[in-house]
XYZ file of C-alpha atoms in Angstrom:
568
model
C 0.002 0.004 -0.011
C 1.304 3.469 -0.919
C 1.653 6.430 1.475
C 2.456 9.988 0.506
C 4.753 12.530 2.115
C 1.888 14.398 3.838
C 0.806 11.293 5.706
C 4.365 10.202 6.451
C 4.998 13.619 7.995
C 1.785 13.497 10.007
C 2.429 9.983 11.334
C 6.040 10.840 12.174
C 5.020 13.926 14.188
C 2.333 11.991 16.019
C 4.798 9.231 16.937
C 7.213 11.814 18.283
C 4.535 13.097 20.665
C 3.597 16.303 18.840
C 0.145 17.489 19.943
C -0.368 20.968 18.563
C 0.129 22.706 15.184
C -0.537 26.371 14.595
C -0.379 27.764 11.073
C -1.849 29.218 7.917
C -2.519 26.935 4.995
C -2.269 27.392 1.264
C -0.397 25.801 -1.598
C 1.238 23.272 -0.979
C 0.291 22.482 2.661
C -3.529 22.300 2.660
C -3.489 18.503 2.463
C -0.687 18.496 5.085
C -2.941 20.165 7.640
C -5.731 17.695 6.909
C -3.288 14.834 7.380
C -2.303 16.244 10.797
C -5.914 16.271 11.889
C -6.516 12.739 10.561
C -3.873 11.328 12.939
C -5.207 13.241 15.929
C -2.943 16.270 16.039
C -4.752 19.463 16.998
C -4.533 22.129 14.210
C -5.201 25.788 15.009
C -5.482 28.076 12.027
C -4.086 31.577 12.733
C -4.350 34.881 10.861
C -0.629 35.690 10.560
C 2.395 33.410 10.370
C 4.294 35.366 12.999
C 1.427 34.874 15.456
C 1.357 31.180 14.541
C 5.056 30.895 15.385
C 4.518 32.758 18.666
C 1.676 30.402 19.595
C 3.673 27.289 18.706
C 6.688 28.322 20.812
C 4.462 29.245 23.747
C 2.841 25.818 23.736
C 6.347 24.388 23.604
C 7.301 26.346 26.775
C 4.087 25.314 28.566
C 4.276 21.617 27.667
C 8.015 20.979 27.221
C 7.261 19.427 23.813
C 7.766 21.524 20.646
C 4.725 23.153 19.128
C 4.668 23.116 15.358
C 4.195 26.173 13.140
C 2.991 25.227 9.647
C 3.479 27.750 6.830
C 3.302 27.997 3.085
C 6.320 28.539 0.893
C 8.327 31.741 0.316
C 6.544 34.645 2.060
C 4.782 32.283 4.460
C 8.076 31.048 5.876
C 9.636 34.500 5.823
C 6.788 35.808 7.948
C 7.766 33.150 10.527
C 11.322 34.393 10.827
C 10.509 36.895 13.589
C 8.852 34.175 15.600
C 11.750 31.802 14.975
C 14.262 34.347 16.195
C 12.155 35.041 19.253
C 11.976 31.323 20.154
C 15.678 30.872 19.572
C 16.693 33.841 21.808
C 14.006 32.950 24.338
C 15.175 29.299 24.469
C 11.737 27.793 23.773
C 11.213 24.595 21.715
C 9.655 25.217 18.301
C 9.437 23.209 15.070
C 8.654 25.160 11.908
C 7.494 23.223 8.842
C 6.997 25.022 5.572
C 5.989 23.891 2.145
C 8.287 24.969 -0.593
C 8.495 25.238 -4.394
C 8.322 21.945 -6.307
C 11.863 20.666 -6.762
C 11.457 20.518 -10.556
C 10.555 24.218 -10.586
C 13.597 25.387 -8.664
C 15.953 27.702 -10.451
C 13.484 28.639 -13.193
C 11.244 31.027 -11.209
C 8.890 28.661 -9.451
C 5.876 29.904 -7.478
C 7.077 31.472 -4.215
C 10.550 30.025 -4.790
C 13.035 30.970 -2.048
C 16.187 29.576 -0.430
C 14.234 28.459 2.621
C 16.648 26.162 4.356
C 19.474 28.677 3.927
C 17.218 31.525 5.137
C 16.272 29.591 8.290
C 19.716 28.506 9.451
C 20.473 31.766 11.278
C 17.422 31.244 13.476
C 17.625 27.474 14.093
C 19.505 24.739 15.774
C 18.620 22.372 12.964
C 17.433 23.157 9.434
C 17.047 20.524 6.681
C 15.058 19.349 3.679
C 14.479 15.584 3.819
C 15.908 14.191 0.591
C 13.185 11.556 0.125
C 9.810 10.526 1.656
C 11.474 7.507 3.305
C 13.769 9.809 5.275
C 11.035 12.122 6.599
C 10.657 10.099 9.888
C 14.448 10.346 10.532
C 14.502 14.117 10.124
C 11.313 14.612 12.132
C 12.900 12.772 15.051
C 16.101 14.788 14.789
C 14.185 18.074 14.499
C 12.070 17.305 17.629
C 15.089 16.155 19.579
C 17.168 19.157 18.526
C 14.456 21.594 19.550
C 14.375 20.099 23.073
C 17.928 18.973 23.803
C 20.277 21.137 25.892
C 19.213 24.757 25.547
C 15.814 24.508 23.773
C 15.375 26.293 20.438
C 14.143 26.045 16.887
C 14.199 23.363 14.221
C 13.056 23.767 10.611
C 11.867 21.185 8.101
C 11.522 22.184 4.464
C 8.898 20.212 2.589
C 8.777 20.796 -1.215
C 5.442 20.156 -2.888
C 6.971 17.250 -4.804
C 8.081 15.634 -1.531
C 4.649 16.045 0.082
C 2.811 14.422 -2.812
C 5.315 11.696 -3.606
C 4.054 8.170 -2.834
C 6.162 5.246 -1.669
C 5.464 1.767 -0.434
C 4.335 2.082 3.182
C 6.202 -1.074 4.154
C 9.448 0.607 3.188
C 8.896 3.714 5.352
C 10.364 3.449 8.887
C 7.515 5.332 10.621
C 8.725 3.922 13.970
C 12.214 5.178 13.118
C 13.137 6.227 16.631
C 11.735 7.925 19.659
C 14.290 9.172 22.137
C 11.769 9.514 24.956
C 12.239 12.002 27.803
C 15.701 13.414 28.308
C 17.547 12.416 31.499
C 18.289 15.372 33.715
C 21.948 16.494 33.764
C 23.394 16.328 37.263
C 26.050 18.690 38.638
C 29.616 17.910 39.504
C 29.500 17.286 43.265
C 32.683 19.308 43.849
C 31.016 22.338 42.258
C 28.002 21.910 44.518
C 30.387 21.913 47.490
C 32.041 25.090 46.279
C 28.689 26.782 45.736
C 27.557 25.835 49.206
C 30.814 27.114 50.697
C 30.566 30.466 48.924
C 26.877 30.907 49.927
C 27.413 29.905 53.518
C 30.034 32.682 53.917
C 27.833 35.333 52.287
C 26.518 38.263 54.293
C 24.128 39.455 51.614
C 23.144 36.503 49.386
C 20.558 36.819 46.666
C 18.811 34.140 44.541
C 17.770 35.052 41.002
C 15.202 32.713 39.474
C 14.991 32.686 35.702
C 12.599 31.198 33.159
C 15.055 28.329 32.694
C 14.083 27.217 36.190
C 10.433 27.495 35.223
C 10.921 25.520 32.016
C 12.973 22.944 33.983
C 10.078 22.343 36.395
C 12.359 23.133 39.321
C 9.731 24.969 41.425
C 9.520 22.410 44.262
C 13.238 22.289 45.206
C 13.694 26.050 44.715
C 10.744 26.792 47.001
C 12.236 24.495 49.659
C 15.661 26.086 49.278
C 14.301 29.636 49.728
C 12.035 28.685 52.637
C 14.758 26.741 54.460
C 17.555 29.276 53.986
C 15.349 32.402 54.110
C 17.451 33.904 51.357
C 15.845 36.791 49.429
C 15.052 36.055 45.804
C 14.312 37.965 42.639
C 12.393 36.363 39.736
C 13.052 37.392 36.174
C 9.806 38.303 34.369
C 9.071 34.728 33.273
C 10.665 33.255 36.367
C 7.723 34.707 38.330
C 5.727 32.045 40.153
C 8.507 29.458 40.492
C 8.511 30.750 44.015
C 5.215 32.679 44.670
C 5.376 36.417 44.112
C 3.522 36.699 47.415
C 6.304 34.854 49.287
C 7.743 36.887 52.150
C 11.198 36.186 50.634
C 10.397 37.890 47.326
C 12.228 41.241 47.042
C 10.989 42.417 43.655
C 9.913 45.683 45.221
C 13.568 46.305 46.242
C 15.092 45.051 42.989
C 17.666 47.845 42.576
C 18.845 47.585 46.185
C 19.009 43.796 46.080
C 21.143 43.688 42.903
C 23.402 46.546 43.972
C 24.198 45.352 47.465
C 24.299 41.543 47.136
C 27.731 40.018 47.789
C 26.785 36.597 46.356
C 24.251 35.959 43.632
C 22.935 32.443 42.954
C 21.766 32.521 39.343
C 19.303 29.721 38.547
C 18.404 29.429 34.861
C 18.784 33.137 34.075
C 21.337 34.887 31.841
C 23.430 37.932 32.680
C 22.179 39.753 29.594
C 20.514 43.188 29.324
C 17.610 42.070 31.517
C 20.056 41.655 34.446
C 22.296 44.501 33.363
C 25.088 42.112 32.319
C 25.978 41.504 35.976
C 28.115 44.638 35.814
C 28.563 47.878 37.741
C 26.804 50.194 38.419
C 23.854 47.807 38.840
C 25.927 45.143 40.695
C 28.624 45.494 43.309
C 32.095 45.379 41.713
C 33.184 42.489 43.950
C 29.979 40.470 43.761
C 30.455 36.663 43.454
C 28.238 34.919 40.936
C 27.215 31.269 41.225
C 25.888 30.462 37.732
C 23.830 27.360 37.026
C 22.821 26.671 33.461
C 22.112 23.798 31.107
C 24.262 25.527 28.479
C 27.950 25.835 29.414
C 28.423 28.283 26.515
C 26.586 30.802 28.699
C 29.243 30.793 31.415
C 31.420 33.892 31.996
C 29.833 35.755 29.046
C 29.742 39.209 30.624
C 31.504 38.731 33.951
C 33.570 35.855 35.346
C 31.460 33.653 37.634
C 32.943 32.524 40.945
C 31.313 29.082 40.441
C 29.877 27.912 37.059
C 27.824 24.723 37.202
C 26.714 22.794 34.145
C 23.470 21.155 35.275
C 19.732 21.046 35.104
C 18.366 23.330 37.828
C 16.365 20.698 39.672
C 19.126 18.229 40.633
C 21.525 21.087 41.426
C 19.124 22.762 43.831
C 18.317 19.465 45.510
C 22.023 18.852 46.108
C 22.753 22.410 47.193
C 19.857 22.490 49.667
C 21.182 19.397 51.365
C 24.695 20.820 51.634
C 23.375 24.097 53.137
C 21.179 22.174 55.566
C 24.263 20.281 56.691
C 25.944 23.592 57.307
C 22.861 24.845 59.149
C 22.822 27.891 56.828
C 19.842 30.166 57.296
C 19.506 33.987 57.265
C 17.983 35.791 60.247
C 14.979 37.993 59.248
C 16.249 40.446 61.861
C 19.706 40.623 60.292
C 21.109 43.687 58.574
C 20.647 42.410 55.023
C 16.952 41.711 55.493
C 16.368 44.955 57.353
C 17.964 47.019 54.560
C 15.822 45.266 51.972
C 12.637 45.616 53.997
C 13.258 49.327 54.443
C 13.630 49.725 50.682
C 10.575 47.543 50.012
C 8.526 49.716 52.341
C 9.575 52.936 50.663
C 8.918 51.619 47.131
C 5.656 50.053 48.090
C 4.470 53.337 49.560
C 5.118 55.105 46.213
C 3.262 52.398 44.284
C 0.338 52.374 46.674
C 0.039 56.140 46.455
C -0.120 55.922 42.671
C -2.488 52.940 42.738
C -4.877 54.709 45.122
C -4.940 57.814 42.889
C -8.157 57.285 40.920
C -8.290 60.727 39.408
C -9.164 60.762 35.720
C -7.716 59.938 33.313
C -6.291 56.930 35.227
C -2.602 56.056 35.659
C -1.097 52.628 35.062
C -0.847 51.751 38.821
C -4.542 52.384 39.492
C -5.449 50.234 36.484
C -3.230 47.313 37.478
C -4.300 47.341 41.120
C -7.923 47.016 39.943
C -7.108 44.290 37.432
C -5.098 42.289 39.985
C -7.964 42.462 42.512
C -10.560 41.163 40.060
C -8.960 38.359 38.092
C -8.624 34.764 39.379
C -5.405 34.401 41.375
C -4.316 31.399 39.297
C -4.745 33.210 35.970
C -2.175 32.651 33.279
C -1.108 36.196 32.433
C 0.123 37.240 29.002
C 1.570 40.741 28.842
C 3.302 42.930 26.345
C 3.889 46.613 25.751
C 6.330 49.172 27.100
C 5.100 50.654 30.348
C 2.190 48.245 30.311
C 4.498 45.265 30.510
C 7.109 46.757 32.788
C 4.689 48.076 35.415
C 2.531 44.993 35.078
C 5.483 42.787 35.980
C 5.447 44.240 39.471
C 1.711 44.526 39.988
C 0.178 41.489 38.301
C 1.277 38.634 40.542
C 2.050 35.046 39.740
C 2.083 32.404 42.454
C 2.390 29.476 40.083
C 5.236 28.666 37.644
C 4.857 29.038 33.842
C 1.897 31.367 34.386
C 3.431 34.489 32.798
C 4.252 34.929 29.128
C 5.648 38.218 27.906
C 7.946 39.850 25.305
C 10.881 38.044 26.891
C 14.594 38.288 26.260
C 14.216 39.437 22.631
C 11.710 42.177 23.567
C 9.425 41.228 20.716
C 6.216 43.216 20.325
C 3.145 41.495 18.857
C 3.578 38.192 20.743
C 0.585 38.665 23.079
C -2.420 37.375 21.086
C -0.469 34.401 19.723
C 0.783 33.518 23.217
C -2.771 33.891 24.522
C -4.186 31.498 21.903
C -1.645 28.872 22.930
C -2.212 29.433 26.610
C -5.980 29.137 26.191
C -5.514 25.880 24.241
C -3.280 24.533 26.986
C -5.790 25.518 29.616
C -8.620 23.856 27.742
C -6.714 20.572 27.714
C -4.955 20.652 31.070
C -6.693 23.165 33.386
C -10.190 23.943 32.026
C -11.167 26.182 34.917
C -8.081 28.398 34.625
C -8.355 31.788 32.822
C -5.970 33.511 30.409
C -5.671 37.257 30.860
C -3.890 39.030 27.982
C -2.790 42.524 29.035
C -1.778 44.658 26.077
C -0.542 48.159 25.392
C -2.517 49.699 22.558
C 0.557 49.780 20.344
C 1.379 46.106 21.064
C -2.169 45.032 20.400
C -2.007 46.572 16.953
C 0.587 44.078 15.806
C -1.589 40.988 16.027
C -5.055 42.192 17.004
C -6.891 40.194 14.304
C -6.059 36.986 16.224
C -9.252 37.917 18.074
C -10.996 36.114 15.215
C -8.936 33.024 15.898
C -10.048 33.124 19.521
C -13.692 33.357 18.432
C -13.312 30.517 15.906
C -11.854 28.176 18.485
C -14.037 29.401 21.328
C -11.143 30.484 23.508
C -12.239 32.604 26.559
C -9.250 34.937 26.574
C -9.748 38.188 28.539
C -7.986 40.878 26.555
C -7.248 44.018 28.574
C -5.935 46.924 26.484
C -4.213 49.667 28.464
C -4.782 52.522 25.960
C -2.516 55.576 26.245
C -2.831 56.649 22.620
C 0.753 55.882 21.730
C 4.082 54.102 21.946
C 5.517 54.741 25.489
C 3.214 57.784 25.684
C 0.673 59.546 23.530
C -1.390 62.681 23.353
C -5.003 63.579 24.048
C -7.347 64.453 21.234
C -6.989 68.218 21.572
C -3.183 68.098 21.569
C -3.144 65.808 18.562
C -5.416 68.172 16.641
C -3.147 71.081 17.496
C -0.026 69.194 16.453
C -1.434 67.903 13.190
C -2.907 71.289 12.341
C 0.519 72.985 12.377
C 1.709 71.671 9.031
C 2.111 68.539 6.946
C 0.575 65.680 8.931
C 3.453 63.316 8.231
C 5.897 65.863 9.542
C 3.883 67.085 12.504
C 2.470 63.864 13.950
C 4.878 62.692 16.714
C 6.381 59.287 15.831
C 5.262 57.809 19.167
C 1.658 58.985 18.755
C -1.303 56.791 17.794
C -4.887 57.909 17.212
C -6.619 59.154 20.332
C -9.088 56.989 22.205
C -9.340 54.212 19.576
C -12.364 52.050 20.288
C -10.685 48.672 20.179
C -13.506 47.097 22.175
C -15.748 47.556 19.153
C -13.908 44.703 17.432
C -16.259 42.508 19.451
C -19.153 43.809 17.335
C -17.612 42.055 14.295
C -18.784 38.836 15.934
C -22.130 40.037 17.270
C -21.012 40.878 20.816
C -20.141 43.958 22.825
C -16.828 44.915 24.392
C -16.114 47.133 27.388
C -14.875 50.739 27.313
C -13.555 51.836 30.704
C -12.370 55.152 32.108
C -12.797 54.531 35.841
C -11.764 51.787 38.237
C -15.456 51.020 38.879
C -15.956 50.402 35.170
C -12.856 48.150 35.058
C -14.163 46.148 38.004
C -17.580 45.676 36.405
C -16.039 44.704 33.021
C -13.745 42.120 34.588
C -16.531 40.555 36.641
C -18.553 40.137 33.466
C -15.623 38.864 31.367
C -14.711 36.186 33.930
C -18.221 34.704 33.521
C -17.693 34.206 29.773
C -16.362 30.716 28.972
C -16.838 30.237 25.243
C -15.388 33.338 23.565
C -12.926 36.180 24.140
C -13.632 39.521 25.773
C -12.046 42.915 25.090
C -11.712 45.535 27.852
C -10.421 48.821 26.481
C -9.118 51.068 29.281
C -8.422 54.687 28.431
C -5.669 56.108 30.576
C -3.687 59.323 30.863
C -1.604 59.555 27.622
C 1.271 60.984 29.621
C 1.147 58.453 32.434
C 4.552 56.986 33.215
C 6.391 54.542 35.459
C 8.242 55.129 38.710
C 11.453 57.126 38.069
C 14.458 54.761 37.726
C 17.691 55.091 39.645
C 19.604 53.705 36.670
C 18.817 53.445 32.980
C 17.166 50.091 32.266
C 19.721 49.351 29.552
C 22.969 49.637 31.449
C 25.882 50.446 29.146
C 28.461 47.686 28.858
C 31.797 48.570 30.417
C 33.744 45.874 28.560
């Protein structure tokens, strides 16, 4: 009996444990998507290939198994490149599969002909075109394994139309080619665990930094025990939030600057000393700080500063071993000690500022008042998606996560437009694994504009995403209607309209009317509260809450620039 490339591909993916495909179909992958569904793989049709790539990588992060992004040839694949780069930098497993020009049309101007494998290599760990239908299972296995092994990332499979439609004898296709099964955790060198424990036990001002690598590595249980037993303060990176609850008494996010600047030893668990942690350099860190760096990727060691101890290991077994060593040394900080007292004093001061802003309900609203209201009226176990400039930065501090892998945002690459795609994936994951959990997608108005039509995808698949748009009429900041009219009336519109400005008070909530429903326009905290209460009740479609805030609202003044200049 014959089997074609489409069905070989579908069977191979199914046997490697792939569950979800996000994409946009067209020539030559329409039959491919149908073959996926026929073997029991869930296919979600998106409205933009970038959003499909974002959704596929988010499902990979949430499940630990690569999501697949399916695209058409040429422009379809090229639209995925931004998503591929984001997944590669973010270290999330993603498999991109694109149809391509028939092989007998290559070199003579075939439809949507492009050098797809070559174009993908910069953004992938593995990129290949299977040379024959019989070898599709081999390359599917390698692609899935490459996306997951070591530091997770991207794999690309190029599927020419002639390969997808070619038929071969099914008996000669090794569909059960190989399945590596779950990867065994990498354990640390015991001598390095000893050194790390020795350095920490002598620290006067230790600090634990928890990164999204710890979240992806499912290391929440041992890290929580480590923090609780040693009473060391910890800082989560944005997507490390929830590994240890944000509401833990040992979380010092509200004294972030002080904690980084004054720590004498930093235990870095699955986080990188890149721009998000100011490269580990002065002036944000003490010049003599000792770094204990734990990472699955040894290439990451000593990149911006030399670490005192660099441990190649999965986070979970390292923390288990370290906790035992520290327990043997009876290491535990005193809450009344000088380090904790200094941090608590700074926390109190910063919290007072935030509370004053959050309690200011004068109109138009500021960010803090909006986020305090949102936080109070969404389920505490919500999976929060967030993107934007001030919207995302301020939201990191005010929208709390007490569970791991419950925050998705622009991440290391700082990509705008990820929100709706991430939210689609999160809602699909919730439907299959936690049906009572809600996805709250908090967007700046500029960020929402990148991928806003994925609202139709949410309607089509009946995904109850609560979309909250914090609308300040611009990028970073905007202008009210009167100011915009004055500015645009002073000359040529293209020369007089500020580059950061968007149209004033855009009625994004009216997008709901495209589908026969109503959205929510909010100007006051009472209106936000009422809108959220109504949205939480909706379980079979998305909701849009459009919150108009002060166009000039800003964040708390920073002691240092966020992007610390490198001193190398």
